[in-house]
Short mmCIF file of C-alpha atoms in Angstrom, two decimals:
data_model
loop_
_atom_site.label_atom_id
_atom_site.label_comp_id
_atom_site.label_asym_id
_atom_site.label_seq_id
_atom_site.Cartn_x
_atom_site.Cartn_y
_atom_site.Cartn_z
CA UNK A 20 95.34 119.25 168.97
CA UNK A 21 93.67 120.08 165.89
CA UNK A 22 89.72 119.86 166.05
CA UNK A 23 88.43 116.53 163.95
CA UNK A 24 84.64 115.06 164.26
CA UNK A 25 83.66 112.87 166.51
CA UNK A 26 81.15 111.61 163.96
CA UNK A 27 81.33 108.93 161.10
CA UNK A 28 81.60 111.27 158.06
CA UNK A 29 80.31 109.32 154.33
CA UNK A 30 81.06 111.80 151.59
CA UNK A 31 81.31 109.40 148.06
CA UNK A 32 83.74 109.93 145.35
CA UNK A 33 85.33 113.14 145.25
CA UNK A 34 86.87 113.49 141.55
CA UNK A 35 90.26 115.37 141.61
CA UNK A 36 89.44 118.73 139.52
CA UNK A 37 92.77 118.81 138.06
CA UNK A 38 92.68 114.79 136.57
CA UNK A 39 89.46 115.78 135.49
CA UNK A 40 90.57 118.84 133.14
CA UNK A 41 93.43 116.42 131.94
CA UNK A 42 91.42 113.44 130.83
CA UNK A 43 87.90 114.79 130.64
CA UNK A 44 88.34 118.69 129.95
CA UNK A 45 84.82 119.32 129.15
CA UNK A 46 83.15 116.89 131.76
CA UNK A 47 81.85 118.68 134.50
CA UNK A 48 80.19 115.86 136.70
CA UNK A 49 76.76 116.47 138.11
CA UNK A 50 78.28 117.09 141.94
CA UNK A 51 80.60 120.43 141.34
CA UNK A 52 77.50 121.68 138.96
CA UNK A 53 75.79 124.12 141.75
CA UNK A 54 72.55 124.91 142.37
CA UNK A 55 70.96 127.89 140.30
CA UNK A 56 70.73 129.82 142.93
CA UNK A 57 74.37 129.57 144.01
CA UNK A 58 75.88 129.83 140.23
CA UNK A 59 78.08 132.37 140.00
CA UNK A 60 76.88 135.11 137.21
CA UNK A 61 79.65 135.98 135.60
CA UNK A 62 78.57 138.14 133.28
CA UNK A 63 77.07 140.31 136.25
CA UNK A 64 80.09 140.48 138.28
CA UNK A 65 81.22 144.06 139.71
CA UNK A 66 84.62 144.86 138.88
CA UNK A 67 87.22 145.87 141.48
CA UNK A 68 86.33 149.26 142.68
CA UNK A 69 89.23 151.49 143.28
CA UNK A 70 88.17 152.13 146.87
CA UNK A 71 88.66 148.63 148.28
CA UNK A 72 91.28 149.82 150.57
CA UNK A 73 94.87 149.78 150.35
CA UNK A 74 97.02 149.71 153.56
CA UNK A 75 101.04 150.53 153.72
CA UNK A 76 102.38 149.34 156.33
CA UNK A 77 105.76 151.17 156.03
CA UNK A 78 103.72 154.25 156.97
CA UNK A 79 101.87 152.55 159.90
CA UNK A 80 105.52 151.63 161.11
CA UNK A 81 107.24 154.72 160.51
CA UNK A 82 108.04 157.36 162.68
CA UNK A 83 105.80 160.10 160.77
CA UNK A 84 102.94 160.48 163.39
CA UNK A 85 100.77 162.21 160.97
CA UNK A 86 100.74 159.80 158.22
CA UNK A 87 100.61 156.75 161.05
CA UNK A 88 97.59 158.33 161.76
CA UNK A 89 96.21 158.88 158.50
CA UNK A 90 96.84 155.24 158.03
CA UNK A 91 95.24 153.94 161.25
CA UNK A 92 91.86 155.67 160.42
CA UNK A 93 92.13 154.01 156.73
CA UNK A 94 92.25 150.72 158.67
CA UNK A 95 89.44 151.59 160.74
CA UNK A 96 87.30 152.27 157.83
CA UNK A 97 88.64 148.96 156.14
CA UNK A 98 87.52 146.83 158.91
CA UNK A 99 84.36 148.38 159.34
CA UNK A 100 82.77 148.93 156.28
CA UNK A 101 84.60 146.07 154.00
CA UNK A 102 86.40 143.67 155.99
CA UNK A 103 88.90 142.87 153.41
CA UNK A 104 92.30 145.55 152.40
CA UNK A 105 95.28 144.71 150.94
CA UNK A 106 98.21 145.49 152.58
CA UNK A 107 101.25 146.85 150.62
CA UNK A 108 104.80 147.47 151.45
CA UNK A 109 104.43 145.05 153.91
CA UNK A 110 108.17 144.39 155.07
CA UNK A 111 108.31 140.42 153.68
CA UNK A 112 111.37 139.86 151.56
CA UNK A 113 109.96 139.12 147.48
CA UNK A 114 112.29 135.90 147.80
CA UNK A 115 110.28 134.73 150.57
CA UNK A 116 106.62 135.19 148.70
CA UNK A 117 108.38 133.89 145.22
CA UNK A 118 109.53 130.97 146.83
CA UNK A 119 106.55 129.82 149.08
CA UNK A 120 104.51 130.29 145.62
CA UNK A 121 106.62 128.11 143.86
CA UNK A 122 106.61 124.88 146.15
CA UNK A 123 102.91 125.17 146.21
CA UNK A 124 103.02 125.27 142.52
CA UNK A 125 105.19 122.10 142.61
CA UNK A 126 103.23 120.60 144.78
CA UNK A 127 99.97 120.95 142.73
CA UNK A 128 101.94 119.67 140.14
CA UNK A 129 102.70 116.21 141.44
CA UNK A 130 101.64 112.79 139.63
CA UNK A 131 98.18 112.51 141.48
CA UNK A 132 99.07 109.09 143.10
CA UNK A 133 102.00 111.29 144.98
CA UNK A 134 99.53 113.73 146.07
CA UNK A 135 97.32 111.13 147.29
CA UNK A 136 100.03 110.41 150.05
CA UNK A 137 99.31 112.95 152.16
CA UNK A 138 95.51 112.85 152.12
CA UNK A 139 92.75 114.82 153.75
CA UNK A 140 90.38 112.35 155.97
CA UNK A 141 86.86 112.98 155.51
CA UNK A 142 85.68 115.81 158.24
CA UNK A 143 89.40 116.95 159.06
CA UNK A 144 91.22 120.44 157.39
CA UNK A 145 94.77 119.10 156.90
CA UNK A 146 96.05 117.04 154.10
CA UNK A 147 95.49 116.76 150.19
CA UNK A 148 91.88 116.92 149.04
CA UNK A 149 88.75 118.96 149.44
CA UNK A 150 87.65 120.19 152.59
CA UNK A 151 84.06 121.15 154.68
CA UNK A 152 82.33 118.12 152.69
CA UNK A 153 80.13 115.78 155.14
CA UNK A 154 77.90 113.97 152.74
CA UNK A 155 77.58 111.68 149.72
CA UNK A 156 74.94 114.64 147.90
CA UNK A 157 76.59 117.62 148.97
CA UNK A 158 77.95 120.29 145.85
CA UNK A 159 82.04 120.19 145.58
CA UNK A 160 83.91 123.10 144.69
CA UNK A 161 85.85 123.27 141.59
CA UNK A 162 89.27 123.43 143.88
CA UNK A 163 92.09 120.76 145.00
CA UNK A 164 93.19 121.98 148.60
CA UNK A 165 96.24 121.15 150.49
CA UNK A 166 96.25 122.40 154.38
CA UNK A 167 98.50 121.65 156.83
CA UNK A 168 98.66 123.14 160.73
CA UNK A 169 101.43 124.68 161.28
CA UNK A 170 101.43 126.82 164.87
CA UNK A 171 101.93 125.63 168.03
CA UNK A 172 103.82 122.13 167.06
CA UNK A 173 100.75 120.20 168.74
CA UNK A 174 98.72 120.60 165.97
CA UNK A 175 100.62 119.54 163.53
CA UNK A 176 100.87 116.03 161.97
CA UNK A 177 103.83 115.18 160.62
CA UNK A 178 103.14 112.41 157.88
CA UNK A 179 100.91 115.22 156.30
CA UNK A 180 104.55 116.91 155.54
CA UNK A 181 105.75 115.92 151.65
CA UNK A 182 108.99 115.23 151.27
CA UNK A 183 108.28 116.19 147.57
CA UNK A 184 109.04 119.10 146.56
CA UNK A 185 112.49 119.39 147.92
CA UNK A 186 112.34 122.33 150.60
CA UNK A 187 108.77 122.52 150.74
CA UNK A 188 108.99 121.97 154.88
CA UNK A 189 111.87 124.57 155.37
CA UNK A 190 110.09 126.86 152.47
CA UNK A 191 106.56 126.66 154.35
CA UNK A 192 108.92 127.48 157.73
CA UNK A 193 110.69 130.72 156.20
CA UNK A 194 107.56 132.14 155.14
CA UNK A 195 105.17 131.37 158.03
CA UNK A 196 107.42 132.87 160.18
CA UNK A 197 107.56 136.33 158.31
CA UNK A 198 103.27 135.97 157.95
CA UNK A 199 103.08 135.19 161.57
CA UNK A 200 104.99 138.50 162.71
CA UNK A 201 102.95 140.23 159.75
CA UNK A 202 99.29 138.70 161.63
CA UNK A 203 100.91 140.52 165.12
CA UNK A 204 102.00 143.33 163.50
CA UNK A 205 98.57 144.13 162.00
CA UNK A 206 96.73 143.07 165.00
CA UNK A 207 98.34 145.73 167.27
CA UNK A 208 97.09 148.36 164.94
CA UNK A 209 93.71 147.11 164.59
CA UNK A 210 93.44 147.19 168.45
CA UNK A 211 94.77 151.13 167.97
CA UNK A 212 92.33 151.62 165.41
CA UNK A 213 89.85 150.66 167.98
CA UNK A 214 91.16 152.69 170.86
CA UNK A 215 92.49 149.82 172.52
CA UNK A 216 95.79 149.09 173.80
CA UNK A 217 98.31 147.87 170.97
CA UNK A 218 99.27 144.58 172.58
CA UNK A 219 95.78 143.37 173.85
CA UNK A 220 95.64 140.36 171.18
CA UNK A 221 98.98 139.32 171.13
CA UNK A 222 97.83 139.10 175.66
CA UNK A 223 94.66 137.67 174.89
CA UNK A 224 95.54 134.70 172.28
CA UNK A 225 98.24 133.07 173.78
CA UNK A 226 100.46 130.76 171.99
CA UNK A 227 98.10 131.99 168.53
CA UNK A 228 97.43 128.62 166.26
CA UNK A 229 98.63 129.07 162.36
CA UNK A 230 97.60 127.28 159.41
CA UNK A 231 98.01 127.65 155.88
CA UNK A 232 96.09 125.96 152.92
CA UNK A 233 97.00 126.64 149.58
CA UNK A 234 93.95 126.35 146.91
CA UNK A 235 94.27 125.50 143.25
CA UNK A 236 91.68 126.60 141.07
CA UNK A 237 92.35 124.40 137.46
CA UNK A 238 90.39 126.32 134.43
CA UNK A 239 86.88 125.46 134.04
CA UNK A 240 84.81 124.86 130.73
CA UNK A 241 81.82 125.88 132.45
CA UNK A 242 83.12 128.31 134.57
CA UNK A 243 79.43 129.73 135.31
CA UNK A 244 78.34 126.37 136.97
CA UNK A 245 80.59 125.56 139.18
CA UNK A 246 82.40 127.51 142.74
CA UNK A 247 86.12 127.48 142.91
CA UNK A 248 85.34 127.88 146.96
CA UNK A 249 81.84 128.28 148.67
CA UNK A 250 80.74 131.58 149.98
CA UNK A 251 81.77 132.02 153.70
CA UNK A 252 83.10 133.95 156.36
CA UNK A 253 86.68 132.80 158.37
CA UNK A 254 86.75 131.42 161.53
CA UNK A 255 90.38 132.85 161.97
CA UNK A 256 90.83 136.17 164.00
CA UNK A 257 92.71 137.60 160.08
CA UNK A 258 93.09 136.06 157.33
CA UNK A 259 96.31 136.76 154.83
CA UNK A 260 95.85 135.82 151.12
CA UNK A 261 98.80 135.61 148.57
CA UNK A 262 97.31 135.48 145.12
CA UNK A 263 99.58 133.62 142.39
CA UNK A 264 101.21 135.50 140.00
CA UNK A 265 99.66 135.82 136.46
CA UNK A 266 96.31 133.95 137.97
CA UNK A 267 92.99 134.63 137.29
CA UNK A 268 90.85 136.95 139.41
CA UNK A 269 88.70 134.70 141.62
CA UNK A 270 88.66 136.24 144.95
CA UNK A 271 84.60 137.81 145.24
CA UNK A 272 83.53 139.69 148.42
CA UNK A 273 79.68 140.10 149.29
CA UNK A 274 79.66 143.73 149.39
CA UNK A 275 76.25 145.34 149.91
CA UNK A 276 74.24 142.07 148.14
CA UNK A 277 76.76 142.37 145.31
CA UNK A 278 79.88 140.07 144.86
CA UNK A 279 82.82 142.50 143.97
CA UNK A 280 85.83 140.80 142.79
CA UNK A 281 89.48 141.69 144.27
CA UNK A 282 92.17 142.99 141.28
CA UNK A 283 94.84 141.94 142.74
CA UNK A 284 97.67 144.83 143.31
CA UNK A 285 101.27 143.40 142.42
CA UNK A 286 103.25 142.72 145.34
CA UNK A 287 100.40 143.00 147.67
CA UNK A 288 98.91 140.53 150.52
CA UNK A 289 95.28 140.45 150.66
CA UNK A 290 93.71 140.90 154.49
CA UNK A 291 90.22 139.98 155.92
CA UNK A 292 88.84 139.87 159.17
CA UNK A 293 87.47 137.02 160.51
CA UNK A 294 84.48 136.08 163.07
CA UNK A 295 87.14 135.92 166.12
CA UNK A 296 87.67 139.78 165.42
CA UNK A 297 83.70 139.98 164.84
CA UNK A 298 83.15 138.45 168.29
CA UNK A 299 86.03 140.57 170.30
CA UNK A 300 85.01 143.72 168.94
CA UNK A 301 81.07 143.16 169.30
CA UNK A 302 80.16 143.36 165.88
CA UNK A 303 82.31 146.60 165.31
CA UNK A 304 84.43 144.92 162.67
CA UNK A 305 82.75 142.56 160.93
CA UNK A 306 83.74 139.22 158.87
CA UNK A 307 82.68 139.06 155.72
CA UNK A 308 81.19 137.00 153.46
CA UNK A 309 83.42 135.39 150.67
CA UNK A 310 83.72 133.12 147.63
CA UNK A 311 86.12 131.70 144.51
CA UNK A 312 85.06 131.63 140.97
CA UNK A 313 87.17 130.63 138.51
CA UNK A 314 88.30 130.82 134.84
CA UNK A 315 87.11 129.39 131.59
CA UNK A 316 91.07 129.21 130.36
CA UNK A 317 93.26 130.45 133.48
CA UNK A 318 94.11 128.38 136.30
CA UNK A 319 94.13 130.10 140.20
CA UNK A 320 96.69 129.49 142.51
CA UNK A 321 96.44 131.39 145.91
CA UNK A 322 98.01 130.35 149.73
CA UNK A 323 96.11 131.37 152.66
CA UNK A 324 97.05 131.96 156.24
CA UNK A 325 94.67 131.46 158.87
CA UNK A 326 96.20 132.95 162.20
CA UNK A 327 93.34 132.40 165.42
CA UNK A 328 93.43 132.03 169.64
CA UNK A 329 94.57 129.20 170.72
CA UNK A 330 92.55 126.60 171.59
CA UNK A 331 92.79 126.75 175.58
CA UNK A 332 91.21 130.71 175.02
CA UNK A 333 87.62 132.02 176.29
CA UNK A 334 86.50 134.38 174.18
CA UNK A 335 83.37 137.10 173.83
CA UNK A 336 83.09 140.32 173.47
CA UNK A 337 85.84 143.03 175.10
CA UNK A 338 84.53 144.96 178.17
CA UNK A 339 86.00 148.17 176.28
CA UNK A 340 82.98 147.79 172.96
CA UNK A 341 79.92 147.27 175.09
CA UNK A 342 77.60 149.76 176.48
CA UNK A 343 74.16 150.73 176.48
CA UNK A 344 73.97 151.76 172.66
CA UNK A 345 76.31 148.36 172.11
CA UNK A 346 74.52 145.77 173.95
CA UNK A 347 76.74 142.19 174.04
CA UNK A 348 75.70 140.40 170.63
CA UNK A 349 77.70 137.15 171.24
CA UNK A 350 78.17 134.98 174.28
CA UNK A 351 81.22 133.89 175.80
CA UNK A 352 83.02 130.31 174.75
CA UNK A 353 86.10 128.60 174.08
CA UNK A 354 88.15 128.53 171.15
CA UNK A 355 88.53 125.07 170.49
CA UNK A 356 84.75 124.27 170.39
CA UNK A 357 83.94 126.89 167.98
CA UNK A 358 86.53 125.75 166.06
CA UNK A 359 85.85 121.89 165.84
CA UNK A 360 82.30 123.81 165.51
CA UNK A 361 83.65 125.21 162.22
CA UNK A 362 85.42 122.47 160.79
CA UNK A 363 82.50 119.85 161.09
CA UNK A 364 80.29 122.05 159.46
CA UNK A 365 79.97 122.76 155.33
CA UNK A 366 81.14 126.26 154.39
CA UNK A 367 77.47 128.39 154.43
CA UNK A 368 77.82 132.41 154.86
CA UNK A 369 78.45 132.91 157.96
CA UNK A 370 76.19 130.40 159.34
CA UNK A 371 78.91 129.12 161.65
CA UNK A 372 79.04 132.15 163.51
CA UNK A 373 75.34 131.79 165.16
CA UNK A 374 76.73 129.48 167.16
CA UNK A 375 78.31 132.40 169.36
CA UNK A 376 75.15 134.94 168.87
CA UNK A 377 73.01 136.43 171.53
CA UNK A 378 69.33 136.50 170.45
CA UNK A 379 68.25 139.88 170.69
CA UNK A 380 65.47 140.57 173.47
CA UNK A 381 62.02 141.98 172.27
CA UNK A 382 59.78 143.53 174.22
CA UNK A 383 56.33 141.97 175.05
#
């Protein structure tokens, strides 16, 4: 099953972000207005560098050995030094991405009292609403979410499944399918990237859990007070981000102190690692830290796939990435508890990862 508190969680009125830019479009109530420190500065903000890295998967495929290894080395340096690469000619069918974008749309779009069928109970990640919020004073993010488990069955919950708009279900179906071979696809060349052997994931994760949450980001008067989504790192094992088409740019990365926002390339799924890969390759590829800003007159639309272990799995770090130089930085645990670990707690950095960390030792 899915991981939900065992602990009585009081979080106060939650105002929906996109009733609130209807009724009230220049209201921005005292709970999404962040702290100084944590305000985004907008006028600051790095643009898109042109070395974020770009993957093709066609040539990671194909048959030319040369450019398969060109290509496995440009993933290497992706997950090492930024975490985060899109991935282009990826093999899914435009129909597929056009259509999944469109029912989300839809979705969003729904009279709020029809949204508010399928809602997300205080402390759990599925449903219609705002997740990671476990108290009446804690800062909301400018963002309506709707999440839903999808991979294996057991985790999913049924009444959470609209029946509004038509073919969302079989829609969501098509597309998690193709993401789900894209996830095992780029996992077996991560482990190549990392001298390992191309199926050791796939071996290690068993029946892998999927979930998908799709985020909209309405347009904010005050777009330099408020988060569209709190910095943090994923709990997943990789992460794949569609970005809506014609929608702002809100997707930052923390890349040396500096948030760097992602341009998004037409066409193009956006990748991160997540602190499952952290763990399993010792700190070798690292998560990274991540946020949403939004727009003073654009609204953000993106769907995100979390693909992870499943529950039953140990994990720690592989035998293969420790050694003398690479002493073991995280202990070994299960799956499920650092997972109800990460869903019970607010979305910090990467706080949530200590709980697998090995103190270093210091000499007396």
């Amino acid at each position: 099953m899915a991981p939900v508190p065992s602990f009585p969680i009081k979080v106060g009125h939650i105002d929906d972000v996109q009733e609130l830019r209807k009724t009230e479009p220049t209201k921005i109530p005292q709970r999404f207005v962040q702290d100084m420190s944590e305000r985004p500065k907008l006028a600051a903000m790095v643009p898109s560098p042109n070395d974020i890295p770009i993957i093709d998967l066609s040539k990671l495929v194909g048959s030319d050995r040369d450019e398969q290894g060109r290509q496995i080395m440009q993933l290497k340096t992706a997950c090492e030094e930024w975490g985060f690469f899109q991935v282009v000619n990826h093999g899914i069918d435009s129909s597929v991405v056009e259509n999944i974008e469109e029912v989300a749309k839809d979705f969003f779009m729904l009279p709020l009292e029809e949204k508010q069928k399928y809602p997300m109970a205080p402390g759990t990640v599925q449903g219609y609403g705002q997740a990671f919020v476990f108290s009446e004073n804690q800062k909301l993010d400018w963002c309506n979410m709707f999440a839903l488990g999808v991979e294996p069955p057991c985790i999913r919950n049924p009444e959470l499944w609209p029946s509004k708009p038509a073919h969302f279900g079989e829609t969501l179906e098509v597309y998690s399918r193709e993401i789900r071979q894209l996830c095992k696809n780029l996992l077996r060349y991560i482990a190549v990237s990392l001298g390992l052997k191309g199926d050791v994931f796939e071996e290690m994760f068993g029946e892998a859990v999927q979930a998908v949450r799709m985020n909209y980001y309405p347009s904010c008067s005050r777009p330099d007070l408020v988060l569209g989504l709190s910095p943090h790192s994923d709990g997943s094992a990789i992460t794949v981000l569609q970005q809506g088409k014609g929608s702002s740019v809100g997707l930052q990365i923390l890349k040396e102190g500096k948030w760097v926002s992602v341009q998004p390339i037409p066409n193009a799924l956006v990748i991160n690692i997540g602190d499952t890969i952290e763990v399993l390759t010792n700190g070798r590829y690292k998560s990274v830290e991540h946020r949403a800003v939004t727009h003073k007159e654009k609204d953000r639309l993106s769907i995100v796939t979390f693909y992870a272990p499943n529950y039953e799995v140990e994990l720690g770090p592989m035998a293969e990435l420790v050694d003398k130089k690479n002493p073991c930085r995280y202990r070994r645990y299960n799956h499920g508890d650092y997972s109800k670990h990460y869903v019970t707690n607010k979305l910090q950095g990467k706080r949530t990862l200590e709980f697998a960390k090995i103190e270093p030792e210091t000499s007396a």
